[in-house]
C-alpha cells in the first residue's frame, strides 16, 4: 500500500488507477496463480495470515493430520472435498468478470469527468469539436490503454526496486 501511495504522489499513478487488480499485481506472489485448493494440516482451522488475499476463492481443506504423517490418502480426501465444493471455484470466474466490469465503469466515469472538465473551459473550442467527433466508447478504450500503461510502468518499477533489494541481500559479503 505504501508503494501505491508513493506511486500516486510521484505522479506515476492516478488515484483512479488504484483497484484490486493493481493491488494484486503489487503483491510478492504476483507471478504465481492463486491456489484452487489450500490444505492446512494439524487440525488447526485457521490460515494464520497465510495467503489471505490469494486464497479468497480457494477451497480450504483442514485436515486432522500432522504434516509428516500426510499421505496420498489425505490428498485424495482433500481432492474429494474440492470436488464437492467446486461452486467456490466457479465463483472465482464470476468474480473476475465482475471486477472487469467495475474497472470498465471506473474508466468510463473518469472519461466523463475529463469531458466535463473540458466542457467547463470556454477557450478551447478545438478540443470541444474533438469531443463531438470521438465516441465515448473510443475515449474509454483509449483511457483504459493509458491506465494500463501507467500500471505497467509502476509495477515494472516496483519489481526492479524489489530485485535490487534482493540482489543486495544475496550479494556475497567480503
PDB file of N, CA and C in Angstrom, residues 12 16 27 35 43 51 60 72 75 78 93 101 107 110 128 134 148:
ATOM      1  N   UNK A  12       3.234   8.736 -11.042  1.00  0.00           N
ATOM      2  CA  UNK A  12       3.288   7.564 -11.919  1.00  0.00           C
ATOM      3  C   UNK A  12       1.895   6.971 -12.084  1.00  0.00           C
ATOM      4  N   UNK A  16      -7.393   7.182  -9.528  1.00  0.00           N
ATOM      5  CA  UNK A  16      -8.399   6.336 -10.163  1.00  0.00           C
ATOM      6  C   UNK A  16      -7.815   5.025 -10.685  1.00  0.00           C
ATOM      7  N   UNK A  27       1.562  -7.487  -5.103  1.00  0.00           N
ATOM      8  CA  UNK A  27       1.927  -8.498  -4.115  1.00  0.00           C
ATOM      9  C   UNK A  27       3.193  -9.240  -4.552  1.00  0.00           C
ATOM     10  N   UNK A  35      -4.180 -20.218  -5.496  1.00  0.00           N
ATOM     11  CA  UNK A  35      -4.479 -21.639  -5.300  1.00  0.00           C
ATOM     12  C   UNK A  35      -5.974 -21.934  -5.414  1.00  0.00           C
ATOM     13  N   UNK A  43      -4.975 -29.983  12.080  1.00  0.00           N
ATOM     14  CA  UNK A  43      -6.265 -29.829  12.722  1.00  0.00           C
ATOM     15  C   UNK A  43      -6.626 -28.392  13.051  1.00  0.00           C
ATOM     16  N   UNK A  51      -1.499 -16.290   2.859  1.00  0.00           N
ATOM     17  CA  UNK A  51      -2.158 -16.154   1.553  1.00  0.00           C
ATOM     18  C   UNK A  51      -3.628 -15.735   1.668  1.00  0.00           C
ATOM     19  N   UNK A  60     -10.846 -24.516   0.971  1.00  0.00           N
ATOM     20  CA  UNK A  60      -9.973 -24.746   2.116  1.00  0.00           C
ATOM     21  C   UNK A  60     -10.255 -26.128   2.693  1.00  0.00           C
ATOM     22  N   UNK A  72      -0.886 -39.915   0.679  1.00  0.00           N
ATOM     23  CA  UNK A  72      -1.653 -39.784  -0.558  1.00  0.00           C
ATOM     24  C   UNK A  72      -3.150 -39.866  -0.266  1.00  0.00           C
ATOM     25  N   UNK A  75      -4.395 -36.561   0.693  1.00  0.00           N
ATOM     26  CA  UNK A  75      -4.513 -35.739  -0.515  1.00  0.00           C
ATOM     27  C   UNK A  75      -5.790 -36.090  -1.274  1.00  0.00           C
ATOM     28  N   UNK A  78      -8.692 -34.480   0.368  1.00  0.00           N
ATOM     29  CA  UNK A  78      -8.745 -33.041   0.076  1.00  0.00           C
ATOM     30  C   UNK A  78      -9.286 -32.798  -1.333  1.00  0.00           C
ATOM     31  N   UNK A  93     -14.500 -17.321 -11.211  1.00  0.00           N
ATOM     32  CA  UNK A  93     -14.697 -16.862 -12.594  1.00  0.00           C
ATOM     33  C   UNK A  93     -15.721 -15.731 -12.648  1.00  0.00           C
ATOM     34  N   UNK A 101     -15.857  -5.656 -15.152  1.00  0.00           N
ATOM     35  CA  UNK A 101     -16.975  -4.725 -15.383  1.00  0.00           C
ATOM     36  C   UNK A 101     -16.815  -3.468 -14.532  1.00  0.00           C
ATOM     37  N   UNK A 107     -13.342   3.433 -15.561  1.00  0.00           N
ATOM     38  CA  UNK A 107     -12.727   4.123 -16.701  1.00  0.00           C
ATOM     39  C   UNK A 107     -13.720   5.083 -17.352  1.00  0.00           C
ATOM     40  N   UNK A 110     -14.164   8.166 -15.241  1.00  0.00           N
ATOM     41  CA  UNK A 110     -13.013   9.073 -15.368  1.00  0.00           C
ATOM     42  C   UNK A 110     -13.068   9.854 -16.683  1.00  0.00           C
ATOM     43  N   UNK A 128     -13.310  20.997 -27.943  1.00  0.00           N
ATOM     44  CA  UNK A 128     -14.746  20.690 -27.890  1.00  0.00           C
ATOM     45  C   UNK A 128     -15.189  19.984 -29.162  1.00  0.00           C
ATOM     46  N   UNK A 134     -15.358  12.242 -31.465  1.00  0.00           N
ATOM     47  CA  UNK A 134     -14.964  10.949 -30.882  1.00  0.00           C
ATOM     48  C   UNK A 134     -16.114  10.378 -30.070  1.00  0.00           C
ATOM     49  N   UNK A 148      -3.630   1.248 -18.206  1.00  0.00           N
ATOM     50  CA  UNK A 148      -2.851   0.001 -18.217  1.00  0.00           C
ATOM     51  C   UNK A 148      -1.359   0.308 -18.372  1.00  0.00           C
TER      52      UNK A 148
END
